[in-house]
Amino acid sequence: VSHESGDGDLLLEKLGDTTATPLKASLPLSPLGPLQFGAISNDGRYLVLSTRTRAGVWDLRTGRRVALSRAVDSATFTPDDTLYAQLPSFGKEERAIWKFSFSPPTAAKVNYQPEYKDGTAMFLDSGVLQQWKPVKNSVVLVVHNVVDDTVLWSRTFVSGEPGHTSNMMPGQTILSMPISSDNAKEILKTEPELASHAAQIKNKDAGRVIQVIETATGKVLD
């Protein structure tokens, strides 16, 4: 029987024989498959790339791969080049965030509060842990530091969770909400010029208020 080792080599074993040493074959490198995620450290030294099934980290000074794991769906580097990578669930392995250091090479699973483990309430995105918490008829966005889980900021959305996605600019999140929603109305109260433009839109359900925020601070950028 054949299967893949943790470092990508091909292992050949005889069924039922637990004592024999598997035969090992290193296959030639193939072209990199379609990318699902990528990020680079602040100093430009390390690069993490993930395909659908595998992820790796490369030292760009040497071109050497310094870490290999299963797929990553989000990751961020801290200023000291430590990598926090979110690995989605796979088989019996639960979704988890792993901390990778490279001088010397180490890897360890990070244990966060129970909310992270339920798979939906908290997730790594745009370099921070985002937690959307229902509170009566509203939703509170609580943003945590990925390193120590401390709360960086929070914001209440009075009419439920708005549409949100990561911006193409690193460290930014885009919020989107219908003009007719209470969330949008709260924003328009403090933005007279924007409110004037919104008033000219006849179909309020089709129009939307878009905000770009700095994810680490909650500051509205646009």
CSV table of C-alpha atoms in Angstrom, one decimal, residues 54-133:
chain,number,residue,atom,x,y,z
A,54,ARG,CA,-1.2,21.8,1.4
A,55,ALA,CA,0.5,24.9,2.8
A,56,GLY,CA,4.1,25.9,3.1
A,57,VAL,CA,6.3,28.7,4.4
A,58,TRP,CA,9.4,29.8,2.5
A,59,ASP,CA,12.4,31.8,3.7
A,60,LEU,CA,12.8,34.3,0.8
A,61,ARG,CA,16.4,35.0,1.7
A,62,THR,CA,17.4,31.4,0.9
A,63,GLY,CA,14.5,30.0,-1.1
A,64,ARG,CA,14.2,27.2,1.4
A,65,ARG,CA,10.9,25.8,2.6
A,66,VAL,CA,10.9,26.1,6.4
A,67,ALA,CA,7.4,24.7,7.2
A,68,LEU,CA,4.8,22.3,5.7
A,69,SER,CA,1.2,21.8,6.9
A,70,ARG,CA,-2.2,20.9,5.6
A,71,ALA,CA,-4.2,23.7,4.0
A,72,VAL,CA,-4.4,27.1,5.6
A,73,ASP,CA,-7.5,29.4,5.1
A,74,SER,CA,-6.1,32.4,6.9
A,75,ALA,CA,-2.8,33.5,8.4
A,76,THR,CA,-0.9,36.5,9.8
A,77,PHE,CA,2.7,37.3,10.6
A,78,THR,CA,3.5,39.3,13.8
A,79,PRO,CA,6.4,41.9,13.7
A,80,ASP,CA,8.9,39.3,15.0
A,81,ASP,CA,8.0,36.9,12.0
A,82,THR,CA,6.0,34.5,14.1
A,83,LEU,CA,3.2,33.0,11.9
A,84,TYR,CA,-0.3,32.4,13.2
A,85,ALA,CA,-2.1,30.1,10.7
A,86,GLN,CA,-5.7,28.9,10.8
A,87,LEU,CA,-6.1,25.3,9.6
A,88,PRO,CA,-9.7,24.3,8.7
A,89,SER,CA,-11.1,21.0,10.0
A,90,PHE,CA,-10.0,17.9,8.2
A,91,GLY,CA,-11.1,14.3,9.1
A,92,LYS,CA,-10.9,14.0,12.9
A,93,GLU,CA,-8.8,17.2,13.1
A,94,GLU,CA,-10.8,20.2,14.4
A,95,ARG,CA,-10.3,23.7,13.0
A,96,ALA,CA,-7.4,25.3,14.9
A,97,ILE,CA,-4.8,28.1,14.9
A,98,TRP,CA,-1.2,27.0,14.9
A,99,LYS,CA,1.8,29.2,15.9
A,100,PHE,CA,4.9,28.7,13.8
A,101,SER,CA,8.3,30.1,14.6
A,102,PHE,CA,11.4,29.7,12.4
A,103,SER,CA,14.5,30.5,14.6
A,104,PRO,CA,14.5,27.7,15.7
A,105,PRO,CA,11.7,26.0,13.8
A,106,THR,CA,8.7,25.2,16.2
A,107,ALA,CA,5.0,24.6,15.7
A,108,ALA,CA,2.3,24.5,18.4
A,109,LYS,CA,-1.5,24.6,18.5
A,110,VAL,CA,-2.8,27.8,20.2
A,111,ASN,CA,-5.6,27.3,22.8
A,112,TYR,CA,-8.2,30.1,22.7
A,113,GLN,CA,-11.5,30.5,24.6
A,114,PRO,CA,-14.3,28.0,24.0
A,115,GLU,CA,-16.1,30.3,21.5
A,116,TYR,CA,-13.3,29.7,19.0
A,117,LYS,CA,-13.9,25.9,19.0
A,118,ASP,CA,-17.6,26.0,17.8
A,119,GLY,CA,-16.4,26.8,14.3
A,120,THR,CA,-18.4,29.9,13.6
A,121,ALA,CA,-18.4,32.4,16.4
A,122,MET,CA,-14.7,33.3,16.1
A,123,PHE,CA,-12.3,33.1,13.3
A,124,LEU,CA,-8.9,34.5,12.1
A,125,ASP,CA,-9.3,37.1,9.4
A,126,SER,CA,-7.3,40.3,8.4
A,127,GLY,CA,-4.7,39.6,11.0
A,128,VAL,CA,-7.1,39.4,14.1
A,129,LEU,CA,-9.6,37.1,15.7
A,130,GLN,CA,-13.1,38.3,14.8
A,131,GLN,CA,-16.1,37.3,17.0
A,132,TRP,CA,-19.7,38.0,16.0
A,133,LYS,CA,-21.9,37.7,19.2
